[in-house]
């Protein structure tokens, strides 16, 4: 892709998200979401591969449906209240808006498009879709949540956590595994958004850091399937060792960073006397942990952990090491800073 075109598309992505962040009414927020969607479509289809074109078409249809629902809900609310204000939603329009935004970010039970779309994308584009594209809809969900039925949010969260865990169990494609991981993490965020929005923002930030590390690692190792992870040790033993810790952090094991948001969310749910909900999502985390352990098994136990004379360096992509290093350190070592982070954010 022409570098100037790439800069324009990435700038449009940032512009669309910024417009949604700064919007004070639903019409401007809808415009920001549309700019965001239109900017990523050429990035998704730039390889001119049939799977890429198919993924782009599915993504466009899904996002167009969600955008139409957002606009329809905003118009219904404006018809009822006489204004387009974000913070003045009626119960019916609030429910419809929550469903539309859930479709945009891939919450269960409207999650079916996400694994298929992510499977057809390259790893860098999949990274953008799994992280940056979540920001604008989440900013709107944060504003809609106070007026939304708590039962609806809890149901969406529990279903996403369970389906995100179950769906990834029998997958062999890394991009689909990361898609179901995203669905599960979104469920954890939605459950607590009605009680402590700051905790949702913290969870989203840590999720983005860990997902960034996973995508950059797989891109550097040039691997998209579980069976090709068995050669990762001969490509880069140090990176492979650190990747195992990153995957365990995604699974939420202590003493890694991923344990922090899960711990705080379970604590908040217990304070709200939602013991059963906390138990269900904690059990769903075990499902997610299983498919992360499958990746670890392929990386560390299916090939003898020693370098040989054929390191296959030609199969390793060259990229800047500093971003990967920073994100990897952050995804593994932020748990001791939990008291400071909670004081600043919560």
mmCIF file of C-alpha atoms in Angstrom:
data_model
loop_
_atom_site.group_PDB
_atom_site.id
_atom_site.type_symbol
_atom_site.label_atom_id
_atom_site.label_comp_id
_atom_site.label_asym_id
_atom_site.label_seq_id
_atom_site.Cartn_x
_atom_site.Cartn_y
_atom_site.Cartn_z
ATOM 1 C CA UNK A 1 0.000 0.000 0.000
ATOM 2 C CA UNK A 2 1.177 3.497 -0.813
ATOM 3 C CA UNK A 3 2.654 5.103 2.331
ATOM 4 C CA UNK A 4 0.632 8.297 1.825
ATOM 5 C CA UNK A 5 -2.608 6.319 1.555
ATOM 6 C CA UNK A 6 -1.659 4.344 4.667
ATOM 7 C CA UNK A 7 -1.045 7.574 6.610
ATOM 8 C CA UNK A 8 -4.415 8.958 5.491
ATOM 9 C CA UNK A 9 -6.243 5.777 6.546
ATOM 10 C CA UNK A 10 -4.529 5.600 9.935
ATOM 11 C CA UNK A 11 -5.191 9.306 10.485
ATOM 12 C CA UNK A 12 -8.855 8.722 9.647
ATOM 13 C CA UNK A 13 -8.952 5.916 12.213
ATOM 14 C CA UNK A 14 -7.650 8.299 14.846
ATOM 15 C CA UNK A 15 -9.992 11.067 13.705
ATOM 16 C CA UNK A 16 -13.079 8.867 13.869
ATOM 17 C CA UNK A 17 -12.243 7.673 17.369
ATOM 18 C CA UNK A 18 -11.461 11.225 18.540
ATOM 19 C CA UNK A 19 -14.760 12.552 17.145
ATOM 20 C CA UNK A 20 -16.668 9.849 19.042
ATOM 21 C CA UNK A 21 -14.738 10.580 22.234
ATOM 22 C CA UNK A 22 -15.438 14.308 21.984
ATOM 23 C CA UNK A 23 -19.048 14.089 20.817
ATOM 24 C CA UNK A 24 -21.899 15.393 22.934
ATOM 25 C CA UNK A 25 -24.792 14.081 20.840
ATOM 26 C CA UNK A 26 -25.641 10.839 19.084
ATOM 27 C CA UNK A 27 -25.432 12.195 15.547
ATOM 28 C CA UNK A 28 -21.800 13.281 15.921
ATOM 29 C CA UNK A 29 -20.955 10.018 17.719
ATOM 30 C CA UNK A 30 -22.498 8.056 14.839
ATOM 31 C CA UNK A 31 -20.433 10.042 12.339
ATOM 32 C CA UNK A 32 -17.257 9.191 14.264
ATOM 33 C CA UNK A 33 -18.129 5.491 14.242
ATOM 34 C CA UNK A 34 -18.757 5.607 10.486
ATOM 35 C CA UNK A 35 -15.432 7.332 9.778
ATOM 36 C CA UNK A 36 -13.742 4.687 11.899
ATOM 37 C CA UNK A 37 -15.387 1.855 9.969
ATOM 38 C CA UNK A 38 -14.729 3.328 6.525
ATOM 39 C CA UNK A 39 -11.049 3.892 7.360
ATOM 40 C CA UNK A 40 -10.293 0.294 8.349
ATOM 41 C CA UNK A 41 -12.029 -1.387 5.387
ATOM 42 C CA UNK A 42 -9.222 -0.641 2.862
ATOM 43 C CA UNK A 43 -6.665 -1.899 5.405
ATOM 44 C CA UNK A 44 -8.583 -5.158 5.716
ATOM 45 C CA UNK A 45 -8.835 -5.726 1.955
ATOM 46 C CA UNK A 46 -5.379 -4.459 0.961
ATOM 47 C CA UNK A 47 -3.925 -7.954 0.305
ATOM 48 C CA UNK A 48 -6.604 -8.746 -2.327
ATOM 49 C CA UNK A 49 -6.893 -12.272 -0.975
ATOM 50 C CA UNK A 50 -10.308 -13.990 -1.184
ATOM 51 C CA UNK A 51 -10.364 -14.498 2.586
ATOM 52 C CA UNK A 52 -9.460 -10.860 3.155
ATOM 53 C CA UNK A 53 -12.217 -9.681 0.843
ATOM 54 C CA UNK A 54 -14.693 -12.033 2.525
ATOM 55 C CA UNK A 55 -13.686 -10.788 5.978
ATOM 56 C CA UNK A 56 -14.009 -7.177 4.808
ATOM 57 C CA UNK A 57 -17.502 -7.822 3.424
ATOM 58 C CA UNK A 58 -18.651 -9.526 6.636
ATOM 59 C CA UNK A 59 -17.205 -6.733 8.754
ATOM 60 C CA UNK A 60 -18.835 -4.041 6.608
ATOM 61 C CA UNK A 61 -22.281 -5.655 6.751
ATOM 62 C CA UNK A 62 -22.070 -6.183 10.509
ATOM 63 C CA UNK A 63 -20.842 -2.673 11.251
ATOM 64 C CA UNK A 64 -23.392 -1.152 8.878
ATOM 65 C CA UNK A 65 -26.167 -2.986 10.733
ATOM 66 C CA UNK A 66 -24.841 -1.823 14.096
ATOM 67 C CA UNK A 67 -24.444 1.766 12.855
ATOM 68 C CA UNK A 68 -28.021 1.759 11.523
ATOM 69 C CA UNK A 69 -29.234 0.557 14.940
ATOM 70 C CA UNK A 70 -27.238 3.310 16.669
ATOM 71 C CA UNK A 71 -28.720 5.965 14.384
ATOM 72 C CA UNK A 72 -32.234 4.535 14.770
ATOM 73 C CA UNK A 73 -31.938 4.488 18.573
ATOM 74 C CA UNK A 74 -30.618 8.051 18.569
ATOM 75 C CA UNK A 75 -33.507 9.190 16.364
ATOM 76 C CA UNK A 76 -36.041 7.440 18.612
ATOM 77 C CA UNK A 77 -34.556 9.145 21.636
ATOM 78 C CA UNK A 78 -34.532 12.537 19.890
ATOM 79 C CA UNK A 79 -38.172 12.030 18.880
ATOM 80 C CA UNK A 80 -39.125 11.254 22.484
ATOM 81 C CA UNK A 81 -37.018 13.789 24.373
ATOM 82 C CA UNK A 82 -36.523 16.467 21.737
ATOM 83 C CA UNK A 83 -32.715 16.385 21.889
ATOM 84 C CA UNK A 84 -29.742 14.297 20.758
ATOM 85 C CA UNK A 85 -27.907 14.477 24.081
ATOM 86 C CA UNK A 86 -25.809 11.400 24.990
ATOM 87 C CA UNK A 87 -26.776 11.447 28.652
ATOM 88 C CA UNK A 88 -30.537 11.672 28.233
ATOM 89 C CA UNK A 89 -31.658 8.204 27.128
ATOM 90 C CA UNK A 90 -35.024 6.570 27.602
ATOM 91 C CA UNK A 91 -35.073 2.926 28.848
ATOM 92 C CA UNK A 92 -36.195 1.511 25.477
ATOM 93 C CA UNK A 93 -33.652 3.433 23.422
ATOM 94 C CA UNK A 94 -30.957 2.653 25.995
ATOM 95 C CA UNK A 95 -31.577 -1.083 25.540
ATOM 96 C CA UNK A 96 -31.512 -0.782 21.747
ATOM 97 C CA UNK A 97 -28.345 1.316 21.865
ATOM 98 C CA UNK A 98 -26.623 -1.207 24.142
ATOM 99 C CA UNK A 99 -27.524 -4.039 21.737
ATOM 100 C CA UNK A 100 -26.137 -2.050 18.785
ATOM 101 C CA UNK A 101 -22.864 -1.273 20.563
ATOM 102 C CA UNK A 102 -22.592 -4.904 21.706
ATOM 103 C CA UNK A 103 -22.807 -5.915 18.043
ATOM 104 C CA UNK A 104 -20.076 -3.416 17.199
ATOM 105 C CA UNK A 105 -17.555 -4.782 19.699
ATOM 106 C CA UNK A 106 -18.533 -8.450 19.356
ATOM 107 C CA UNK A 107 -20.244 -9.275 22.633
ATOM 108 C CA UNK A 108 -22.120 -12.554 22.909
ATOM 109 C CA UNK A 109 -24.683 -13.527 21.682
ATOM 110 C CA UNK A 110 -23.950 -11.239 18.678
ATOM 111 C CA UNK A 111 -20.314 -12.294 18.480
ATOM 112 C CA UNK A 112 -20.458 -14.679 15.497
ATOM 113 C CA UNK A 113 -18.856 -12.279 13.031
ATOM 114 C CA UNK A 114 -15.696 -11.607 15.004
ATOM 115 C CA UNK A 115 -13.765 -14.939 14.807
ATOM 116 C CA UNK A 116 -14.513 -15.283 11.094
ATOM 117 C CA UNK A 117 -13.495 -11.722 10.306
ATOM 118 C CA UNK A 118 -10.310 -11.852 12.365
ATOM 119 C CA UNK A 119 -9.342 -15.146 10.711
ATOM 120 C CA UNK A 120 -9.306 -13.490 7.286
ATOM 121 C CA UNK A 121 -7.037 -10.593 8.286
ATOM 122 C CA UNK A 122 -3.296 -10.185 8.562
ATOM 123 C CA UNK A 123 -1.905 -9.991 12.084
ATOM 124 C CA UNK A 124 -1.229 -6.193 12.051
ATOM 125 C CA UNK A 125 -4.750 -5.433 10.787
ATOM 126 C CA UNK A 126 -6.196 -7.948 13.239
ATOM 127 C CA UNK A 127 -4.368 -6.101 16.014
ATOM 128 C CA UNK A 128 -6.063 -2.835 15.026
ATOM 129 C CA UNK A 129 -9.472 -4.495 14.940
ATOM 130 C CA UNK A 130 -8.959 -6.193 18.328
ATOM 131 C CA UNK A 131 -7.749 -3.071 20.131
ATOM 132 C CA UNK A 132 -8.255 0.341 18.520
ATOM 133 C CA UNK A 133 -11.667 -0.455 17.049
ATOM 134 C CA UNK A 134 -12.990 -1.216 20.542
ATOM 135 C CA UNK A 135 -12.259 2.264 21.911
ATOM 136 C CA UNK A 136 -14.982 4.345 20.254
ATOM 137 C CA UNK A 137 -17.899 1.933 20.965
ATOM 138 C CA UNK A 138 -16.657 1.430 24.525
ATOM 139 C CA UNK A 139 -16.675 5.177 25.159
ATOM 140 C CA UNK A 140 -20.351 5.182 24.205
ATOM 141 C CA UNK A 141 -21.137 2.096 26.286
ATOM 142 C CA UNK A 142 -19.597 3.841 29.298
ATOM 143 C CA UNK A 143 -22.064 6.717 28.836
ATOM 144 C CA UNK A 144 -25.056 4.481 28.154
ATOM 145 C CA UNK A 145 -24.437 2.050 31.035
ATOM 146 C CA UNK A 146 -25.968 4.150 33.870
ATOM 147 C CA UNK A 147 -29.344 4.185 32.110
ATOM 148 C CA UNK A 148 -29.245 0.567 30.888
ATOM 149 C CA UNK A 149 -30.999 -2.336 32.584
ATOM 150 C CA UNK A 150 -28.369 -3.977 34.883
ATOM 151 C CA UNK A 151 -29.732 -7.441 34.091
ATOM 152 C CA UNK A 152 -29.034 -6.908 30.382
ATOM 153 C CA UNK A 153 -25.427 -5.893 31.018
ATOM 154 C CA UNK A 154 -24.859 -8.793 33.409
ATOM 155 C CA UNK A 155 -26.360 -11.255 30.920
ATOM 156 C CA UNK A 156 -24.186 -9.950 28.084
ATOM 157 C CA UNK A 157 -21.107 -10.159 30.296
ATOM 158 C CA UNK A 158 -21.713 -13.700 31.564
ATOM 159 C CA UNK A 159 -22.569 -15.012 28.088
ATOM 160 C CA UNK A 160 -19.467 -13.394 26.594
ATOM 161 C CA UNK A 161 -17.201 -14.816 29.295
ATOM 162 C CA UNK A 162 -18.628 -18.320 28.860
ATOM 163 C CA UNK A 163 -18.784 -18.350 25.059
ATOM 164 C CA UNK A 164 -15.326 -16.772 24.818
ATOM 165 C CA UNK A 165 -13.991 -19.647 26.896
ATOM 166 C CA UNK A 166 -15.931 -22.471 25.234
ATOM 167 C CA UNK A 167 -15.409 -21.199 21.702
ATOM 168 C CA UNK A 168 -11.638 -21.187 21.898
ATOM 169 C CA UNK A 169 -11.248 -24.741 23.180
ATOM 170 C CA UNK A 170 -11.098 -26.597 19.858
ATOM 171 C CA UNK A 171 -9.483 -23.880 17.720
ATOM 172 C CA UNK A 172 -6.178 -24.381 15.929
ATOM 173 C CA UNK A 173 -5.903 -20.920 14.336
ATOM 174 C CA UNK A 174 -4.201 -18.332 16.519
ATOM 175 C CA UNK A 175 -6.315 -15.462 15.208
ATOM 176 C CA UNK A 176 -9.537 -17.271 16.117
ATOM 177 C CA UNK A 177 -8.153 -18.038 19.575
ATOM 178 C CA UNK A 178 -7.343 -14.356 20.056
ATOM 179 C CA UNK A 179 -10.841 -13.471 18.819
ATOM 180 C CA UNK A 180 -12.487 -15.686 21.447
ATOM 181 C CA UNK A 181 -10.046 -14.313 24.003
ATOM 182 C CA UNK A 182 -11.272 -10.829 23.072
ATOM 183 C CA UNK A 183 -14.911 -11.890 23.495
ATOM 184 C CA UNK A 184 -14.168 -13.308 26.952
ATOM 185 C CA UNK A 185 -12.298 -10.187 28.074
ATOM 186 C CA UNK A 186 -15.114 -7.956 26.798
ATOM 187 C CA UNK A 187 -17.495 -9.942 28.987
ATOM 188 C CA UNK A 188 -15.422 -9.222 32.096
ATOM 189 C CA UNK A 189 -15.455 -5.509 31.278
ATOM 190 C CA UNK A 190 -19.207 -5.300 30.632
ATOM 191 C CA UNK A 191 -20.139 -7.046 33.876
ATOM 192 C CA UNK A 192 -18.482 -4.431 36.079
ATOM 193 C CA UNK A 193 -19.178 -1.341 33.934
ATOM 194 C CA UNK A 194 -22.413 -0.525 35.781
ATOM 195 C CA UNK A 195 -20.783 -0.577 39.212
ATOM 196 C CA UNK A 196 -17.275 0.812 38.634
ATOM 197 C CA UNK A 197 -16.614 2.290 35.166
ATOM 198 C CA UNK A 198 -13.034 3.158 36.129
ATOM 199 C CA UNK A 199 -12.327 -0.540 36.634
ATOM 200 C CA UNK A 200 -13.637 -1.231 33.121
ATOM 201 C CA UNK A 201 -11.227 1.358 31.706
ATOM 202 C CA UNK A 202 -8.361 -0.231 33.650
ATOM 203 C CA UNK A 203 -9.303 -3.707 32.369
ATOM 204 C CA UNK A 204 -9.540 -2.432 28.777
ATOM 205 C CA UNK A 205 -6.109 -0.799 29.052
ATOM 206 C CA UNK A 206 -4.456 -3.959 30.370
ATOM 207 C CA UNK A 207 -6.257 -6.072 27.748
ATOM 208 C CA UNK A 208 -4.928 -3.819 24.970
ATOM 209 C CA UNK A 209 -1.369 -4.094 26.327
ATOM 210 C CA UNK A 210 -1.501 -7.897 26.512
ATOM 211 C CA UNK A 211 -3.190 -8.291 23.115
ATOM 212 C CA UNK A 212 -0.651 -5.948 21.549
ATOM 213 C CA UNK A 213 2.120 -8.158 22.906
ATOM 214 C CA UNK A 214 0.491 -11.370 21.627
ATOM 215 C CA UNK A 215 -0.120 -10.051 18.104
ATOM 216 C CA UNK A 216 3.363 -8.513 17.803
ATOM 217 C CA UNK A 217 4.945 -11.751 19.018
ATOM 218 C CA UNK A 218 3.073 -13.967 16.561
ATOM 219 C CA UNK A 219 3.832 -11.485 13.792
ATOM 220 C CA UNK A 220 7.538 -11.615 14.587
ATOM 221 C CA UNK A 221 7.513 -15.416 14.709
ATOM 222 C CA UNK A 222 5.515 -15.416 11.452
ATOM 223 C CA UNK A 223 3.022 -17.961 12.736
ATOM 224 C CA UNK A 224 -0.770 -18.169 12.525
ATOM 225 C CA UNK A 225 -1.409 -21.800 13.585
ATOM 226 C CA UNK A 226 -0.804 -23.818 16.727
ATOM 227 C CA UNK A 227 1.248 -26.495 14.953
ATOM 228 C CA UNK A 228 3.753 -23.919 13.655
ATOM 229 C CA UNK A 229 4.398 -22.738 17.207
ATOM 230 C CA UNK A 230 6.475 -25.895 17.737
ATOM 231 C CA UNK A 231 9.281 -24.307 15.677
ATOM 232 C CA UNK A 232 9.214 -21.057 17.640
ATOM 233 C CA UNK A 233 11.972 -22.164 19.997
ATOM 234 C CA UNK A 234 14.479 -22.573 17.176
ATOM 235 C CA UNK A 235 13.618 -19.134 15.823
ATOM 236 C CA UNK A 236 13.952 -17.099 19.014
ATOM 237 C CA UNK A 237 14.363 -18.959 22.337
ATOM 238 C CA UNK A 238 14.273 -15.795 24.475
ATOM 239 C CA UNK A 239 11.127 -14.446 22.855
ATOM 240 C CA UNK A 240 9.464 -17.854 23.119
ATOM 241 C CA UNK A 241 10.184 -18.048 26.853
ATOM 242 C CA UNK A 242 8.740 -14.597 27.471
ATOM 243 C CA UNK A 243 5.740 -15.335 25.261
ATOM 244 C CA UNK A 244 4.730 -18.179 27.553
ATOM 245 C CA UNK A 245 4.494 -15.690 30.433
ATOM 246 C CA UNK A 246 2.485 -13.283 28.272
ATOM 247 C CA UNK A 247 -0.039 -16.009 27.439
ATOM 248 C CA UNK A 248 -0.343 -16.947 31.104
ATOM 249 C CA UNK A 249 -0.935 -13.265 31.847
ATOM 250 C CA UNK A 250 -3.775 -13.262 29.287
ATOM 251 C CA UNK A 251 -5.184 -16.230 31.173
ATOM 252 C CA UNK A 252 -5.132 -14.217 34.395
ATOM 253 C CA UNK A 253 -2.613 -16.201 36.457
ATOM 254 C CA UNK A 254 -0.779 -14.514 39.352
ATOM 255 C CA UNK A 255 1.762 -12.985 39.773
ATOM 256 C CA UNK A 256 1.338 -11.586 36.239
ATOM 257 C CA UNK A 257 -0.411 -8.406 35.119
ATOM 258 C CA UNK A 258 -3.536 -10.150 33.781
ATOM 259 C CA UNK A 259 -4.448 -11.276 37.285
ATOM 260 C CA UNK A 260 -4.979 -7.677 38.442
ATOM 261 C CA UNK A 261 -8.222 -6.784 36.601
ATOM 262 C CA UNK A 262 -9.800 -10.198 37.213
ATOM 263 C CA UNK A 263 -9.001 -9.967 40.907
ATOM 264 C CA UNK A 264 -10.437 -6.451 41.205
ATOM 265 C CA UNK A 265 -13.568 -7.346 39.202
ATOM 266 C CA UNK A 266 -14.284 -10.414 41.336
ATOM 267 C CA UNK A 267 -13.747 -8.313 44.449
ATOM 268 C CA UNK A 268 -16.192 -5.653 43.204
ATOM 269 C CA UNK A 269 -18.814 -8.265 42.285
ATOM 270 C CA UNK A 270 -18.475 -9.759 45.762
ATOM 271 C CA UNK A 271 -19.001 -6.302 47.269
ATOM 272 C CA UNK A 272 -22.182 -5.991 45.174
ATOM 273 C CA UNK A 273 -23.369 -9.369 46.562
ATOM 274 C CA UNK A 274 -23.212 -10.999 43.111
ATOM 275 C CA UNK A 275 -21.507 -14.136 44.338
ATOM 276 C CA UNK A 276 -23.061 -16.455 41.748
ATOM 277 C CA UNK A 277 -22.051 -14.193 38.841
ATOM 278 C CA UNK A 278 -18.521 -13.913 40.214
ATOM 279 C CA UNK A 279 -18.304 -17.693 40.516
ATOM 280 C CA UNK A 280 -19.526 -18.271 36.949
ATOM 281 C CA UNK A 281 -17.060 -15.881 35.315
ATOM 282 C CA UNK A 282 -14.237 -17.175 37.513
ATOM 283 C CA UNK A 283 -14.983 -20.690 36.251
ATOM 284 C CA UNK A 284 -15.111 -19.373 32.677
ATOM 285 C CA UNK A 285 -11.582 -18.040 33.156
ATOM 286 C CA UNK A 286 -10.458 -21.665 33.564
ATOM 287 C CA UNK A 287 -11.785 -22.408 30.071
ATOM 288 C CA UNK A 288 -9.777 -19.541 28.632
ATOM 289 C CA UNK A 289 -6.727 -20.651 30.568
ATOM 290 C CA UNK A 290 -6.984 -24.093 28.959
ATOM 291 C CA UNK A 291 -6.515 -22.884 25.403
ATOM 292 C CA UNK A 292 -3.660 -20.611 26.484
ATOM 293 C CA UNK A 293 -2.015 -23.677 28.006
ATOM 294 C CA UNK A 294 -2.479 -25.469 24.670
ATOM 295 C CA UNK A 295 -0.401 -22.754 23.047
ATOM 296 C CA UNK A 296 2.243 -23.114 25.762
ATOM 297 C CA UNK A 297 2.346 -26.862 25.230
ATOM 298 C CA UNK A 298 2.934 -26.420 21.504
ATOM 299 C CA UNK A 299 5.661 -23.856 22.084
ATOM 300 C CA UNK A 300 7.624 -25.582 24.820
ATOM 301 C CA UNK A 301 6.913 -29.321 24.980
ATOM 302 C CA UNK A 302 6.542 -30.463 21.373
ATOM 303 C CA UNK A 303 10.163 -29.706 20.503
ATOM 304 C CA UNK A 304 13.278 -30.251 22.591
ATOM 305 C CA UNK A 305 14.138 -26.883 24.227
ATOM 306 C CA UNK A 306 17.533 -26.412 22.648
ATOM 307 C CA UNK A 307 18.752 -24.570 19.614
ATOM 308 C CA UNK A 308 20.021 -26.531 16.640
ATOM 309 C CA UNK A 309 22.150 -25.708 13.634
ATOM 310 C CA UNK A 310 19.145 -24.601 11.593
ATOM 311 C CA UNK A 311 17.565 -21.634 13.330
ATOM 312 C CA UNK A 312 15.398 -20.775 10.299
ATOM 313 C CA UNK A 313 16.058 -17.053 10.671
ATOM 314 C CA UNK A 314 14.619 -16.407 7.218
ATOM 315 C CA UNK A 315 11.185 -17.197 8.623
ATOM 316 C CA UNK A 316 11.420 -14.512 11.294
ATOM 317 C CA UNK A 317 10.045 -11.099 10.405
ATOM 318 C CA UNK A 318 12.162 -8.066 11.132
ATOM 319 C CA UNK A 319 10.503 -5.416 13.249
ATOM 320 C CA UNK A 320 11.412 -2.845 15.869
ATOM 321 C CA UNK A 321 12.078 -4.520 19.195
ATOM 322 C CA UNK A 322 11.388 -1.565 21.505
ATOM 323 C CA UNK A 323 7.542 -1.576 21.269
ATOM 324 C CA UNK A 324 7.446 -5.343 21.753
ATOM 325 C CA UNK A 325 9.845 -5.122 24.692
ATOM 326 C CA UNK A 326 7.845 -2.391 26.436
ATOM 327 C CA UNK A 327 4.489 -4.095 25.934
ATOM 328 C CA UNK A 328 5.868 -7.471 27.024
ATOM 329 C CA UNK A 329 7.344 -6.069 30.228
ATOM 330 C CA UNK A 330 4.082 -4.255 30.969
ATOM 331 C CA UNK A 331 1.984 -7.370 30.303
ATOM 332 C CA UNK A 332 4.007 -9.377 32.815
ATOM 333 C CA UNK A 333 5.122 -7.111 35.647
ATOM 334 C CA UNK A 334 2.414 -4.567 36.569
ATOM 335 C CA UNK A 335 0.788 -6.607 39.352
ATOM 336 C CA UNK A 336 3.056 -5.195 42.135
ATOM 337 C CA UNK A 337 1.878 -1.722 41.114
ATOM 338 C CA UNK A 338 -1.769 -2.588 41.832
ATOM 339 C CA UNK A 339 -2.055 -0.357 44.957
ATOM 340 C CA UNK A 340 -0.718 2.660 43.075
ATOM 341 C CA UNK A 341 -2.880 2.000 40.004
ATOM 342 C CA UNK A 342 -6.039 1.535 42.049
ATOM 343 C CA UNK A 343 -5.304 4.755 43.962
ATOM 344 C CA UNK A 344 -4.876 6.718 40.730
ATOM 345 C CA UNK A 345 -7.732 5.199 38.700
ATOM 346 C CA UNK A 346 -10.247 3.850 41.192
#
